[in-house]
Amino acid sequence: MKFNGIVTLYNTVEVDFKKTLVPRLLEGVYVEKTRGAEKAAEGDKNADNLRLIVSFKEHKDVKFVVGDLIAIGDTGEADSFAELTARAETFRIASVKTYDFGVLKHWEVIAK
């Protein structure tokens, strides 16, 4: 099965005590966005979610880390989190499940 979604994964690395976003373009992934809002004491809260299915075959050396960022589309490099979120729809990885059995061995990534 071939998917046609494109996202950019931003792994966070620390270099010389400064956090840097390292982009990695992922093509051929399944992308499912869910829009929502939750009631909170201070008002409505964003409850948008992102679900990705990423094939081992297509992306065998990718590392998904809880807390790293995913942006929809090919968004290129970013100097900071603020700069990235100002120009792209971004989500923070909340969970990663590995499915290494069956026909489609893959990761399922949930981001919020």
PDB file of C-alpha atoms in Angstrom:
ATOM      1  CA  MET A   1       0.000   0.000   0.000  1.00  0.00           C
ATOM      2  CA  LYS A   2       1.391   3.404  -1.004  1.00  0.00           C
ATOM      3  CA  PHE A   3       0.413   6.609   0.795  1.00  0.00           C
ATOM      4  CA  ASN A   4       0.724  10.093  -0.680  1.00  0.00           C
ATOM      5  CA  GLY A   5       1.040  12.389   2.348  1.00  0.00           C
ATOM      6  CA  ILE A   6       4.033  14.643   2.988  1.00  0.00           C
ATOM      7  CA  VAL A   7       5.185  15.931   6.378  1.00  0.00           C
ATOM      8  CA  THR A   8       8.375  17.355   7.825  1.00  0.00           C
ATOM      9  CA  LEU A   9       9.655  15.785  11.034  1.00  0.00           C
ATOM     10  CA  TYR A  10      11.704  18.068  13.282  1.00  0.00           C
ATOM     11  CA  ASN A  11      13.925  16.203  15.708  1.00  0.00           C
ATOM     12  CA  THR A  12      15.166  18.397  18.549  1.00  0.00           C
ATOM     13  CA  VAL A  13      18.882  18.138  19.287  1.00  0.00           C
ATOM     14  CA  GLU A  14      20.990  20.113  21.715  1.00  0.00           C
ATOM     15  CA  VAL A  15      24.190  21.611  20.343  1.00  0.00           C
ATOM     16  CA  ASP A  16      26.362  23.798  22.595  1.00  0.00           C
ATOM     17  CA  PHE A  17      23.492  24.108  25.099  1.00  0.00           C
ATOM     18  CA  LYS A  18      21.142  25.383  22.378  1.00  0.00           C
ATOM     19  CA  LYS A  19      18.165  23.410  21.083  1.00  0.00           C
ATOM     20  CA  THR A  20      18.166  23.035  17.307  1.00  0.00           C
ATOM     21  CA  LEU A  21      15.427  21.711  15.029  1.00  0.00           C
ATOM     22  CA  VAL A  22      16.734  19.185  12.494  1.00  0.00           C
ATOM     23  CA  PRO A  23      14.225  18.744   9.635  1.00  0.00           C
ATOM     24  CA  ARG A  24      13.579  15.518   7.778  1.00  0.00           C
ATOM     25  CA  LEU A  25      11.128  15.327   4.880  1.00  0.00           C
ATOM     26  CA  LEU A  26       8.870  12.252   4.968  1.00  0.00           C
ATOM     27  CA  GLU A  27       7.042  11.462   1.748  1.00  0.00           C
ATOM     28  CA  GLY A  28       4.628   8.584   1.185  1.00  0.00           C
ATOM     29  CA  VAL A  29       3.041   8.659   4.634  1.00  0.00           C
ATOM     30  CA  TYR A  30      -0.616   8.422   5.654  1.00  0.00           C
ATOM     31  CA  VAL A  31      -1.784  11.706   7.212  1.00  0.00           C
ATOM     32  CA  GLU A  32      -5.076  12.056   9.090  1.00  0.00           C
ATOM     33  CA  LYS A  33      -5.974  15.324  10.814  1.00  0.00           C
ATOM     34  CA  THR A  34      -8.809  15.549  13.329  1.00  0.00           C
ATOM     35  CA  ARG A  35     -10.151  18.964  14.271  1.00  0.00           C
ATOM     36  CA  GLY A  36     -11.657  19.653  17.658  1.00  0.00           C
ATOM     37  CA  ALA A  37     -11.986  21.849  20.698  1.00  0.00           C
ATOM     38  CA  GLU A  38     -12.287  21.083  24.390  1.00  0.00           C
ATOM     39  CA  LYS A  39     -14.004  23.148  27.043  1.00  0.00           C
ATOM     40  CA  ALA A  40     -11.638  24.484  29.683  1.00  0.00           C
ATOM     41  CA  ALA A  41     -12.023  26.888  32.609  1.00  0.00           C
ATOM     42  CA  GLU A  42     -10.212  29.632  30.688  1.00  0.00           C
ATOM     43  CA  GLY A  43     -12.155  29.036  27.440  1.00  0.00           C
ATOM     44  CA  ASP A  44     -12.073  26.650  24.528  1.00  0.00           C
ATOM     45  CA  LYS A  45      -8.816  24.746  24.092  1.00  0.00           C
ATOM     46  CA  ASN A  46      -7.430  23.456  20.787  1.00  0.00           C
ATOM     47  CA  ALA A  47      -7.858  19.674  20.532  1.00  0.00           C
ATOM     48  CA  ASP A  48      -6.584  19.114  16.987  1.00  0.00           C
ATOM     49  CA  ASN A  49      -4.823  15.780  16.482  1.00  0.00           C
ATOM     50  CA  LEU A  50      -2.605  14.312  13.804  1.00  0.00           C
ATOM     51  CA  ARG A  51      -2.254  10.594  13.059  1.00  0.00           C
ATOM     52  CA  LEU A  52       0.540   9.356  10.820  1.00  0.00           C
ATOM     53  CA  ILE A  53       1.249   5.894   9.476  1.00  0.00           C
ATOM     54  CA  VAL A  54       4.868   5.637   8.399  1.00  0.00           C
ATOM     55  CA  SER A  55       6.059   2.485   6.631  1.00  0.00           C
ATOM     56  CA  PHE A  56       9.310   0.854   7.780  1.00  0.00           C
ATOM     57  CA  LYS A  57      10.060   0.063   4.141  1.00  0.00           C
ATOM     58  CA  GLU A  58       9.925   3.699   3.059  1.00  0.00           C
ATOM     59  CA  HIS A  59      11.565   5.239   6.149  1.00  0.00           C
ATOM     60  CA  LYS A  60      13.651   2.617   7.934  1.00  0.00           C
ATOM     61  CA  ASP A  61      16.123   5.014   9.599  1.00  0.00           C
ATOM     62  CA  VAL A  62      13.651   7.584  10.982  1.00  0.00           C
ATOM     63  CA  LYS A  63      13.596   8.249  14.724  1.00  0.00           C
ATOM     64  CA  PHE A  64      10.316   9.438  16.243  1.00  0.00           C
ATOM     65  CA  VAL A  65      10.713  10.930  19.719  1.00  0.00           C
ATOM     66  CA  VAL A  66       7.853  12.053  21.950  1.00  0.00           C
ATOM     67  CA  GLY A  67       8.020  15.845  22.122  1.00  0.00           C
ATOM     68  CA  ASP A  68       9.501  16.354  18.650  1.00  0.00           C
ATOM     69  CA  LEU A  69       7.557  18.335  16.043  1.00  0.00           C
ATOM     70  CA  ILE A  70       5.771  17.456  12.817  1.00  0.00           C
ATOM     71  CA  ALA A  71       4.672  20.031  10.252  1.00  0.00           C
ATOM     72  CA  ILE A  72       2.251  19.343   7.417  1.00  0.00           C
ATOM     73  CA  GLY A  73       3.950  19.511   4.007  1.00  0.00           C
ATOM     74  CA  ASP A  74       7.514  20.327   2.960  1.00  0.00           C
ATOM     75  CA  THR A  75       8.303  23.192   5.337  1.00  0.00           C
ATOM     76  CA  GLY A  76      12.109  23.243   5.169  1.00  0.00           C
ATOM     77  CA  GLU A  77      14.454  24.428   7.876  1.00  0.00           C
ATOM     78  CA  ALA A  78      13.380  26.464  10.903  1.00  0.00           C
ATOM     79  CA  ASP A  79      15.466  28.561  13.281  1.00  0.00           C
ATOM     80  CA  SER A  80      13.054  28.194  16.182  1.00  0.00           C
ATOM     81  CA  PHE A  81       9.770  26.690  17.303  1.00  0.00           C
ATOM     82  CA  ALA A  82       8.123  30.123  17.192  1.00  0.00           C
ATOM     83  CA  GLU A  83       9.278  30.762  13.635  1.00  0.00           C
ATOM     84  CA  LEU A  84       8.067  27.335  12.500  1.00  0.00           C
ATOM     85  CA  THR A  85       4.614  27.605  14.080  1.00  0.00           C
ATOM     86  CA  ALA A  86       4.152  31.096  12.612  1.00  0.00           C
ATOM     87  CA  ARG A  87       4.406  29.750   9.053  1.00  0.00           C
ATOM     88  CA  ALA A  88       3.297  26.102   9.212  1.00  0.00           C
ATOM     89  CA  GLU A  89       0.672  23.863  10.789  1.00  0.00           C
ATOM     90  CA  THR A  90       2.637  22.047  13.488  1.00  0.00           C
ATOM     91  CA  PHE A  91       1.960  19.261  15.957  1.00  0.00           C
ATOM     92  CA  ARG A  92       3.995  17.853  18.860  1.00  0.00           C
ATOM     93  CA  ILE A  93       4.471  14.060  18.980  1.00  0.00           C
ATOM     94  CA  ALA A  94       2.472  12.589  21.868  1.00  0.00           C
ATOM     95  CA  SER A  95       2.916   8.854  21.245  1.00  0.00           C
ATOM     96  CA  VAL A  96       4.572   6.379  18.906  1.00  0.00           C
ATOM     97  CA  LYS A  97       3.483   2.760  18.457  1.00  0.00           C
ATOM     98  CA  THR A  98       5.471   0.189  16.508  1.00  0.00           C
ATOM     99  CA  TYR A  99       3.656  -2.425  14.428  1.00  0.00           C
ATOM    100  CA  ASP A 100       6.364  -4.817  13.210  1.00  0.00           C
ATOM    101  CA  PHE A 101       4.128  -7.656  12.044  1.00  0.00           C
ATOM    102  CA  GLY A 102       1.867  -8.372   9.093  1.00  0.00           C
ATOM    103  CA  VAL A 103       2.052  -6.997   5.585  1.00  0.00           C
ATOM    104  CA  LEU A 104       2.409  -3.304   6.477  1.00  0.00           C
ATOM    105  CA  LYS A 105       5.112  -2.938   9.128  1.00  0.00           C
ATOM    106  CA  HIS A 106       4.871   0.641  10.329  1.00  0.00           C
ATOM    107  CA  TRP A 107       4.892   3.246  13.062  1.00  0.00           C
ATOM    108  CA  GLU A 108       1.689   4.932  14.134  1.00  0.00           C
ATOM    109  CA  VAL A 109       2.476   8.429  15.365  1.00  0.00           C
ATOM    110  CA  ILE A 110      -0.048  10.519  17.267  1.00  0.00           C
ATOM    111  CA  ALA A 111       0.656  14.237  17.605  1.00  0.00           C
ATOM    112  CA  LYS A 112      -1.309  17.087  19.172  1.00  0.00           C
TER     113      LYS A 112
END
